[in-house]
Every structure is written in structure tokens, then in C-alpha cells.
Short mmCIF file of C-alpha atoms and ligand atoms in Angstrom, two decimals:
data_model
loop_
_atom_site.label_atom_id
_atom_site.label_comp_id
_atom_site.label_asym_id
_atom_site.label_seq_id
_atom_site.Cartn_x
_atom_site.Cartn_y
_atom_site.Cartn_z
CA MET A 1 -4.51 63.21 -24.68
CA GLN A 2 -6.33 63.29 -21.43
CA VAL A 3 -9.84 62.23 -21.12
CA PRO A 4 -11.56 62.77 -17.94
CA PHE A 5 -14.46 60.51 -16.65
CA GLY A 6 -16.87 63.37 -16.33
CA ASP A 7 -16.79 67.13 -16.45
CA PHE A 8 -19.67 69.09 -15.02
CA LYS A 9 -18.19 72.47 -15.95
CA ARG A 10 -18.35 71.53 -19.74
CA GLN A 11 -22.16 71.39 -19.66
CA TYR A 12 -22.47 74.59 -17.79
CA MET A 13 -20.37 76.37 -20.23
CA GLU A 14 -22.57 74.73 -23.19
CA LEU A 15 -25.86 76.28 -21.63
CA GLN A 16 -24.27 79.13 -19.86
CA ARG A 17 -26.63 81.82 -20.94
CA GLU A 18 -29.57 79.95 -20.41
CA ILE A 19 -28.54 78.65 -17.00
CA ASP A 20 -27.52 82.02 -16.04
CA ASP A 21 -30.80 83.75 -17.06
CA ALA A 22 -32.89 81.11 -15.16
CA MET A 23 -30.71 81.63 -11.94
CA HIS A 24 -31.09 85.43 -12.20
CA ARG A 25 -34.78 84.99 -12.52
CA VAL A 26 -34.90 83.23 -9.34
CA LEU A 27 -32.52 85.63 -7.43
CA GLN A 28 -34.87 88.50 -8.54
CA SER A 29 -38.21 86.92 -7.60
CA GLY A 30 -37.38 86.47 -4.08
CA ALA A 31 -39.01 83.19 -3.87
CA TYR A 32 -36.31 80.57 -3.21
CA VAL A 33 -38.08 77.48 -1.65
CA LEU A 34 -41.14 75.71 -3.24
CA GLY A 35 -42.05 78.44 -5.43
CA PRO A 36 -42.94 78.93 -9.03
CA SER A 37 -40.02 77.40 -10.57
CA VAL A 38 -40.47 74.05 -8.61
CA LYS A 39 -44.00 74.03 -9.35
CA SER A 40 -43.49 74.39 -13.15
CA PHE A 41 -40.64 71.99 -13.32
CA GLU A 42 -42.61 69.43 -11.40
CA ALA A 43 -45.36 69.68 -14.24
CA GLU A 44 -42.83 69.76 -17.13
CA PHE A 45 -41.08 66.69 -15.62
CA ALA A 46 -44.15 64.76 -14.98
CA GLY A 47 -45.15 65.17 -18.64
CA TYR A 48 -41.78 64.23 -19.72
CA CYS A 49 -42.15 60.93 -17.65
CA GLN A 50 -45.73 60.30 -18.72
CA VAL A 51 -47.17 60.45 -15.56
CA PRO A 52 -49.62 62.98 -13.99
CA PHE A 53 -47.90 63.80 -10.75
CA CYS A 54 -44.27 64.69 -9.72
CA VAL A 55 -42.78 66.04 -6.36
CA GLY A 56 -39.82 67.88 -6.24
CA VAL A 57 -37.37 66.77 -3.33
CA GLY A 58 -33.89 67.22 -1.97
CA ASN A 59 -31.95 64.37 -3.43
CA GLY A 60 -32.59 60.91 -4.74
CA THR A 61 -31.88 59.00 -1.67
CA ASP A 62 -34.64 61.11 0.15
CA ALA A 63 -36.97 60.53 -2.90
CA ILE A 64 -36.45 56.67 -2.00
CA GLN A 65 -37.20 57.14 1.56
CA LEU A 66 -40.02 59.56 1.15
CA GLY A 67 -41.40 57.01 -1.60
CA LEU A 68 -41.33 54.09 0.64
CA THR A 69 -42.96 56.01 3.41
CA ALA A 70 -45.65 57.20 1.11
CA LEU A 71 -46.09 53.30 0.45
CA GLY A 72 -46.70 52.73 4.12
CA VAL A 73 -43.23 51.14 4.47
CA GLY A 74 -41.76 51.40 7.85
CA GLN A 75 -40.10 49.79 10.99
CA GLY A 76 -39.29 45.95 10.48
CA ASP A 77 -41.03 45.83 6.78
CA GLU A 78 -38.96 44.11 4.21
CA VAL A 79 -37.95 45.82 0.86
CA ILE A 80 -36.95 43.46 -1.98
CA THR A 81 -33.89 44.99 -3.79
CA VAL A 82 -30.68 44.76 -5.60
CA ALA A 83 -26.96 44.49 -4.14
CA ASN A 84 -25.12 45.97 -7.09
CA THR A 85 -25.48 49.94 -6.86
CA GLY A 86 -23.64 52.41 -4.94
CA VAL A 87 -25.53 51.70 -1.82
CA PRO A 88 -28.26 54.93 -1.43
CA GLY A 89 -31.32 52.74 -1.91
CA THR A 90 -30.23 50.49 1.02
CA ALA A 91 -29.08 53.39 2.96
CA ALA A 92 -32.90 54.79 2.48
CA ILE A 93 -34.35 51.63 3.23
CA VAL A 94 -32.34 51.31 6.59
CA ALA A 95 -33.05 54.76 7.32
CA ILE A 96 -36.89 54.19 7.93
CA GLY A 97 -36.04 51.03 9.84
CA ALA A 98 -37.08 48.62 7.16
CA ILE A 99 -34.94 45.65 6.09
CA PRO A 100 -33.38 45.30 2.68
CA VAL A 101 -33.65 41.68 1.06
CA PHE A 102 -31.30 41.37 -1.78
CA VAL A 103 -31.89 39.39 -4.76
CA ASP A 104 -29.37 38.78 -7.74
CA VAL A 105 -29.23 40.43 -10.85
CA ASP A 106 -29.37 39.01 -14.45
CA ALA A 107 -26.01 38.26 -15.95
CA THR A 108 -26.65 40.07 -19.03
CA THR A 109 -28.78 43.08 -18.29
CA ARG A 110 -27.28 43.48 -14.51
CA ASN A 111 -30.68 44.42 -13.43
CA MET A 112 -32.95 42.67 -10.67
CA ASN A 113 -33.67 39.08 -11.93
CA PRO A 114 -37.56 38.77 -11.84
CA ARG A 115 -37.38 35.02 -11.45
CA LEU A 116 -35.47 35.23 -8.01
CA ILE A 117 -38.18 37.73 -6.35
CA GLU A 118 -40.80 35.03 -5.36
CA GLN A 119 -38.44 33.14 -3.06
CA ALA A 120 -37.68 36.23 -1.44
CA ILE A 121 -41.25 37.15 -0.65
CA THR A 122 -42.22 36.99 3.18
CA PRO A 123 -45.52 38.08 4.86
CA ARG A 124 -43.40 41.27 6.16
CA THR A 125 -42.38 42.13 2.19
CA LYS A 126 -43.92 45.58 1.92
CA ALA A 127 -42.36 46.73 -1.27
CA ILE A 128 -40.05 45.69 -4.36
CA MET A 129 -37.38 48.08 -5.56
CA PRO A 130 -35.80 47.56 -8.90
CA VAL A 131 -33.09 49.76 -10.00
CA HIS A 132 -32.59 50.87 -13.62
CA LEU A 133 -29.21 50.62 -13.43
CA TYR A 134 -26.47 52.19 -15.96
CA GLY A 135 -29.52 53.41 -17.83
CA LEU A 136 -31.24 50.26 -18.73
CA MET A 137 -34.79 49.75 -17.37
CA ALA A 138 -35.25 46.43 -15.67
CA ASP A 139 -37.76 44.01 -16.80
CA MET A 140 -40.60 45.95 -15.29
CA PRO A 141 -43.52 43.65 -16.89
CA ALA A 142 -42.12 40.52 -15.08
CA ILE A 143 -41.54 42.46 -11.83
CA ILE A 144 -45.10 43.86 -11.69
CA ALA A 145 -46.51 40.52 -12.53
CA VAL A 146 -44.90 39.08 -9.40
CA ALA A 147 -45.52 41.92 -7.42
CA GLN A 148 -49.32 42.12 -8.30
CA GLY A 149 -49.56 38.30 -7.63
CA HIS A 150 -48.65 39.22 -4.04
CA GLY A 151 -50.34 42.63 -3.75
CA ILE A 152 -46.93 44.40 -3.05
CA PRO A 153 -46.40 47.76 -4.50
CA VAL A 154 -43.02 48.42 -6.71
CA ILE A 155 -40.87 51.48 -6.27
CA GLU A 156 -38.72 52.14 -9.37
CA ASP A 157 -35.39 53.48 -8.64
CA VAL A 158 -34.71 55.85 -11.77
CA ALA A 159 -31.55 57.77 -10.50
CA GLN A 160 -29.59 56.67 -13.55
CA ALA A 161 -32.28 56.32 -15.98
CA HIS A 162 -34.09 59.69 -16.97
CA GLY A 163 -35.78 59.06 -20.28
CA ALA A 164 -35.24 55.44 -20.78
CA ARG A 165 -38.03 53.37 -22.26
CA ALA A 166 -39.09 49.97 -22.57
CA HIS A 167 -41.83 48.70 -24.70
CA GLY A 168 -42.87 52.29 -25.15
CA SER A 169 -43.27 53.04 -21.43
CA ARG A 170 -40.84 55.72 -19.68
CA ALA A 171 -38.90 54.70 -16.81
CA GLY A 172 -40.78 56.08 -13.84
CA SER A 173 -44.26 55.64 -15.07
CA ILE A 174 -44.96 52.01 -14.26
CA GLY A 175 -44.27 51.48 -10.43
CA ALA A 176 -46.57 52.96 -7.54
CA VAL A 177 -43.70 55.48 -6.91
CA ALA A 178 -40.63 56.21 -8.86
CA ALA A 179 -37.46 58.04 -7.09
CA PHE A 180 -35.25 60.14 -9.56
CA SER A 181 -31.96 62.00 -8.53
CA PHE A 182 -30.52 65.13 -10.12
CA TYR A 183 -27.03 64.90 -8.70
CA PRO A 184 -24.89 66.64 -11.30
CA SER A 185 -23.64 63.52 -12.90
CA LYS A 186 -26.94 62.13 -13.68
CA ASN A 187 -28.47 62.26 -17.11
CA LEU A 188 -30.72 65.26 -15.96
CA GLY A 189 -28.39 66.66 -13.39
CA ALA A 190 -28.69 70.19 -11.19
CA ILE A 191 -25.72 72.38 -10.03
CA GLY A 192 -25.89 70.55 -6.75
CA ASP A 193 -28.39 68.00 -5.02
CA GLY A 194 -32.17 67.55 -6.20
CA GLY A 195 -34.58 64.74 -6.68
CA ALA A 196 -38.14 64.00 -7.47
CA ILE A 197 -41.06 61.31 -7.24
CA THR A 198 -43.27 60.56 -9.80
CA THR A 199 -46.46 58.71 -9.37
CA ASN A 200 -49.69 57.94 -11.15
CA ASP A 201 -51.68 58.19 -7.94
CA GLN A 202 -53.02 61.39 -6.75
CA THR A 203 -53.65 60.03 -2.95
CA ILE A 204 -49.58 59.50 -2.83
CA ASP A 205 -48.65 62.53 -4.37
CA THR A 206 -50.75 64.64 -1.80
CA HIS A 207 -49.29 62.44 1.17
CA LEU A 208 -45.62 63.16 -0.50
CA ARG A 209 -46.46 66.83 -0.74
CA LYS A 210 -46.86 66.64 3.20
CA LEU A 211 -44.20 64.38 3.84
CA ARG A 212 -41.45 66.74 2.35
CA VAL A 213 -42.42 69.62 4.35
CA TYR A 214 -42.44 68.08 8.06
CA GLY A 215 -45.68 66.42 7.57
CA TRP A 216 -47.36 69.66 7.65
CA GLU A 217 -50.99 69.90 6.13
CA ARG A 218 -50.79 73.66 6.30
CA LYS A 219 -48.16 76.07 7.73
CA TYR A 220 -47.35 74.79 11.24
CA TYR A 221 -50.10 72.02 11.34
CA SER A 222 -48.45 68.41 11.16
CA ILE A 223 -50.65 65.74 10.35
CA GLU A 224 -48.17 62.93 8.98
CA GLU A 225 -45.72 60.99 10.76
CA PHE A 226 -42.14 60.63 9.31
CA GLY A 227 -42.31 63.99 7.52
CA MET A 228 -38.94 65.48 6.83
CA ASN A 229 -37.63 68.61 5.41
CA SER A 230 -36.61 67.54 1.88
CA ARG A 231 -37.33 70.34 -0.89
CA LEU A 232 -35.81 70.90 -4.32
CA ASP A 233 -34.53 74.40 -4.44
CA GLU A 234 -36.11 77.08 -6.75
CA ILE A 235 -32.54 77.68 -8.14
CA GLN A 236 -32.06 73.93 -9.01
CA ALA A 237 -35.64 73.52 -10.46
CA ALA A 238 -35.03 76.60 -12.67
CA ILE A 239 -31.83 74.95 -13.88
CA LEU A 240 -33.24 71.58 -14.32
CA ALA A 241 -36.20 73.10 -16.35
CA VAL A 242 -33.41 74.50 -18.67
CA LYS A 243 -31.66 71.19 -18.93
CA LEU A 244 -34.88 69.23 -19.41
CA ARG A 245 -35.32 71.08 -22.85
CA HIS A 246 -31.88 69.64 -23.74
CA LEU A 247 -32.17 65.97 -22.49
CA ASP A 248 -33.06 64.21 -25.41
CA ALA A 249 -30.33 65.77 -27.41
CA SER A 250 -27.86 64.80 -24.60
CA THR A 251 -29.28 61.29 -24.37
CA ALA A 252 -28.90 60.95 -28.09
CA ARG A 253 -25.13 61.94 -27.66
CA ARG A 254 -24.71 59.43 -24.91
CA VAL A 255 -26.22 56.70 -27.29
CA GLN A 256 -24.06 57.83 -30.14
CA ILE A 257 -20.93 57.37 -28.09
CA ALA A 258 -22.24 53.97 -26.76
CA ARG A 259 -22.85 52.74 -30.30
CA TYR A 260 -19.35 53.71 -31.53
CA TYR A 261 -17.66 52.09 -28.50
CA ALA A 262 -19.61 49.09 -29.26
CA GLU A 263 -18.64 49.12 -32.86
CA GLN A 264 -14.88 49.62 -31.96
CA LEU A 265 -14.65 47.39 -29.06
CA ALA A 266 -16.41 44.40 -30.61
CA HIS A 267 -13.27 42.15 -30.97
CA THR A 268 -11.28 43.14 -27.89
CA GLY A 269 -12.69 40.43 -25.65
CA LEU A 270 -14.48 42.89 -23.10
CA ILE A 271 -18.04 42.01 -22.38
CA LEU A 272 -20.06 45.02 -23.74
CA PRO A 273 -23.51 46.29 -22.61
CA THR A 274 -26.35 44.83 -24.47
CA THR A 275 -29.92 46.59 -24.88
CA PRO A 276 -32.53 43.86 -25.18
CA THR A 277 -35.11 44.24 -27.91
CA GLY A 278 -38.09 46.70 -27.03
CA TYR A 279 -35.68 48.66 -24.70
CA GLU A 280 -34.15 52.33 -25.25
CA ALA A 281 -31.23 52.55 -22.83
CA VAL A 282 -29.91 55.98 -22.07
CA TYR A 283 -26.37 55.06 -21.24
CA HIS A 284 -26.00 56.98 -18.07
CA LEU A 285 -22.87 54.83 -17.69
CA TYR A 286 -21.00 52.69 -20.37
CA VAL A 287 -19.90 49.67 -18.31
CA VAL A 288 -17.85 46.90 -19.57
CA GLU A 289 -16.57 43.70 -18.03
CA SER A 290 -13.34 41.90 -18.09
CA ALA A 291 -11.36 39.44 -15.85
CA HIS A 292 -8.21 41.78 -16.66
CA ARG A 293 -10.15 44.82 -15.08
CA GLU A 294 -6.78 45.94 -13.33
CA ALA A 295 -4.65 45.61 -16.67
CA TYR A 296 -7.43 47.66 -18.67
CA MET A 297 -7.66 50.53 -16.04
CA THR A 298 -4.02 50.70 -15.31
CA GLY A 299 -3.41 50.73 -19.29
CA LEU A 300 -5.95 53.37 -19.94
CA LYS A 301 -4.74 55.57 -17.05
CA THR A 302 -1.25 55.50 -18.80
CA ALA A 303 -2.72 56.42 -21.83
CA GLY A 304 -4.57 59.37 -20.05
CA VAL A 305 -8.00 57.98 -19.78
CA THR A 306 -9.96 57.86 -16.57
CA THR A 307 -12.21 54.94 -15.78
CA ASP A 308 -14.10 54.06 -12.56
CA ILE A 309 -15.81 51.18 -11.16
CA HIS A 310 -19.49 51.01 -10.70
CA TYR A 311 -19.56 49.27 -7.88
CA PRO A 312 -16.56 47.95 -6.46
CA MET A 313 -18.37 46.44 -3.34
CA PRO A 314 -21.73 44.88 -3.25
CA THR A 315 -23.94 46.26 -0.76
CA HIS A 316 -24.34 42.89 1.39
CA TYR A 317 -20.37 42.94 1.47
CA GLN A 318 -20.08 46.20 2.97
CA PRO A 319 -19.31 45.82 6.57
CA ILE A 320 -22.26 47.75 8.15
CA TYR A 321 -24.68 46.00 5.73
CA GLN A 322 -23.49 42.35 5.90
CA ARG A 323 -26.10 41.46 8.45
CA TYR A 324 -28.65 41.77 5.50
CA ALA A 325 -26.86 39.36 3.49
CA PRO A 326 -29.32 36.77 2.19
CA VAL A 327 -29.02 33.03 2.58
CA TRP A 328 -28.68 32.69 -1.10
CA LYS A 329 -25.82 33.58 -3.24
CA LEU A 330 -25.65 36.69 -5.25
CA GLU A 331 -23.52 35.13 -7.66
CA ASN A 332 -23.68 37.75 -10.61
CA THR A 333 -23.79 40.86 -8.38
CA VAL A 334 -20.49 39.61 -6.75
CA ARG A 335 -18.83 38.48 -10.18
CA GLN A 336 -19.83 41.75 -11.72
CA SER A 337 -18.42 43.64 -8.90
CA GLU A 338 -14.98 41.94 -9.55
CA THR A 339 -14.87 42.51 -13.62
CA VAL A 340 -16.82 45.74 -14.01
CA PHE A 341 -15.54 49.21 -15.17
CA SER A 342 -16.91 52.22 -16.80
CA LEU A 343 -15.35 54.04 -19.88
CA PRO A 344 -16.05 57.90 -20.27
CA ASN A 345 -19.41 58.59 -21.52
CA PHE A 346 -20.91 61.86 -21.19
CA PRO A 347 -22.53 64.27 -24.04
CA GLU A 348 -19.85 66.76 -23.94
CA LEU A 349 -16.97 64.50 -24.86
CA SER A 350 -15.66 65.54 -28.26
CA ASP A 351 -15.41 62.96 -31.24
CA ALA A 352 -11.76 63.25 -31.04
CA GLU A 353 -11.89 62.30 -27.39
CA VAL A 354 -14.39 59.34 -27.96
CA GLU A 355 -12.02 58.06 -30.66
CA TYR A 356 -8.98 58.24 -28.48
CA VAL A 357 -10.60 56.32 -25.72
CA ALA A 358 -11.62 53.64 -28.13
CA HIS A 359 -8.14 53.43 -29.57
CA ALA A 360 -6.52 53.42 -26.19
CA THR A 361 -8.77 50.73 -25.25
CA ARG A 362 -8.19 48.47 -28.15
CA GLN A 363 -4.15 49.15 -27.53
CA VAL A 364 -4.80 47.66 -24.08
CA ALA A 365 -6.71 44.92 -25.40
CA LYS A 366 -3.87 43.88 -27.67
CA THR A 367 -1.18 43.84 -24.76
CA ILE A 368 -3.73 41.89 -22.50
CA LYS A 369 -4.36 39.10 -25.39
CA GLY A 370 -0.42 38.97 -25.85
CA THR A 371 -0.05 38.10 -22.08
C1 PLP B 401 -28.99 53.93 -8.24
C2 PLP B 401 -28.93 55.27 -7.52
N1 PLP B 401 -30.03 55.52 -6.21
C3 PLP B 401 -30.07 56.31 -5.57
C4 PLP B 401 -29.20 57.44 -5.71
C5 PLP B 401 -28.93 58.83 -4.74
O1 PLP B 401 -29.27 59.80 -5.33
P1 PLP B 401 -28.59 61.03 -4.73
O2 PLP B 401 -27.01 61.13 -4.74
O3 PLP B 401 -29.34 62.28 -5.30
O4 PLP B 401 -29.20 61.00 -3.17
C6 PLP B 401 -28.11 57.30 -6.79
C7 PLP B 401 -27.15 58.30 -6.87
O5 PLP B 401 -26.18 58.74 -6.35
C8 PLP B 401 -28.02 56.02 -7.66
O6 PLP B 401 -27.09 56.09 -8.35
#
């Protein structure tokens, strides 16, 4: 059996009629940019995230860049964040002339360690950006407590955690702003690029609506510096509205697969993801850890199972970002980059495929234990 790591086409095939209808409605409407589909999707997604405001933008990286700009972050300001992602957050920080300040992540949750924030705060700190990595929310109450103590706003990177909850609150409803990606592999994915920013603050919402269209207050009249052209397409918005209706069901399937893996792989020696009490993870990725990563990945590849590494090089090790390496060590970030790998976990996997992945992983584990 061959099990892919992901397969965008399967999701399209399952929702083909609804998606095709939505696309045709947009095509026939003649409204292709910032029209009724974006407006209604923004309202629906805001409702889903339990916030009053949502602004659709071009992609998740722009969402971070625009969100930071709306918080007043700019040239020479510092943003405290993590170094264990695939880089977009840092790219967005650097794009506006700001400076990423990395703190280490927790060994178990792999999310920003709130106890390490205080030491990273300086008079130039203008924002704190935790990432809800792999579908598990960061410890927002602890992060917000430190941030509020210093009057610093928090921007949530929710690219991997649509619908996740902690202590009853949705990801994207807690920070001053929150940035979402709708890249096709995400839990809520478009048929191309897309993104959104959520906020509870009407002033920020109004500001963002200008920033995403060149800083225009009205057509051809700009009043905001640092405006961009970053708009969610009508077609993508119409498709996202369809997929939003199925999001809870597809999350439930991801969780079901994760639970099955947890049960089946309990005695393999792999370090499995854990969800702290009070948290509802949405398993954007199912990430395990092993000192024998190479052997696992090679063994699984031979068995026909595709795996991947999220992420192989911490941001502060990337040659262009090395100058932002902090004076303190990011021990967990570095160790995890050497040990993590991800098993296939997407909603359209069949039961037979999921069983096969678990079986193949157990078989490889036996050979590793024997060496
Ligand atoms: C944690 C994180 N932040 C931000 C992004 C950026 O999103 P996009 O690819 O839509 O720009 C991604 C996805 O690639 C991501 O995984």
C-alpha cells in the first residue's frame, strides 16, 4: 500500500458538487475581488472563531505582517516569538523592519514557554507572537499575563490551529489580533492561497481594512502608511465558506486518527504528542519524536508511507536569520528539530490507510528496538 502525506484532490472530490457550485456562482456574479463572498465568509469565520471581526487577506504571512503593522510594530521594534516553525512568521517580522527575538519552546507541548518571555522583554519589545503549533494552542493565559504586565500586545499565529480550543476559548479569539492561513494543507484550506486576521477590536479592524488595500480610506485616497495589496479572492472565500461548514467534521476525523495512532503506537518508544488538560487540539499535524528518526522515516518510506519533518532547521540556524540568534540557548527547539517527524494525518485518509500506517510504524519500531 502507498499512503501519501497529504492529498488535496481527495478533499475536492468529496465536496466537488458544493465547491463547483460556489465557484460558478462567483464566476457568474462578475464580482471577483472583495465582493459579497468575502464579506459573508468574514462574518461566518468571525462567528466560528468567537470574535466580532475578521478581515480576509492574501495569505497567512501577509496576515502576520498586516496584523503586526496594525499593532504599530515597525522598523527596529522587537517581536518575541519562537524558532520552531517553517519560517513565515519571522519572514513577516523582518519584512516590516522589525526584529525577531526567539524564546525556547516547552519540551512537551512544543509551544512558546511563557516562563522564558520575561527575560526577552526590552524597551523595544512591541509584540509577542506565540504560534499554536501542529494544532495545539499555546499557553495563552500565561502568555497574556506576562504581556499585560508590560503593556505589550499579543498576536496569535493560528495558521495551524483553526478551531482549536483551550479552556473554552477558540484559537484566534484571545490576542489583540490573530493571523490565519488558508493554504491548501491547512485544517481550513483554500484552493490556492488565502488568509485572515481576527480581532475583538473595531479600531484594529477598520485599520486592517485600509492596510489590505494600499492604505486607501476610499478609492484612490490613501491615509495609511505601510498599506499592501493583500486581498482574499472571491472564489477562495466562496470555497472556504463551503469548507467551513465541514470543518468540525474534518477536525473530528483528524482527532480520531490521532487517537488511533496514540493507542497503537503507545509501546513503540516513540514520543507521542500530548494534549494538556483543558485543551482541544485539532491535529493539523501528527508529530512524533525519536532519536532514530532516520531509521523510522526510511523504514516507513520502504513500506510505502510518506512522512515529513516539521521543521528540520530552527529559524535561528537558517543562514539569513542567524544574526537574530539569541544569547540564550533554544535547547528544546534545537533538539526537536533533530528528532521530530510527522505521520500522515488528514481527514480523507481511509481506515485501512490509517491502520496500515500504524502497523508499518510498529514494524519499524521492532527493528529499531532490536538494533
Ligand atoms: C505557523 C505558520 N505561520 C504562518 C504560515 C504562513 O501562511 P501562508 O503560507 O498562508 O503565508 C504558515 C503556513 O505556511 C504556518 O505554518
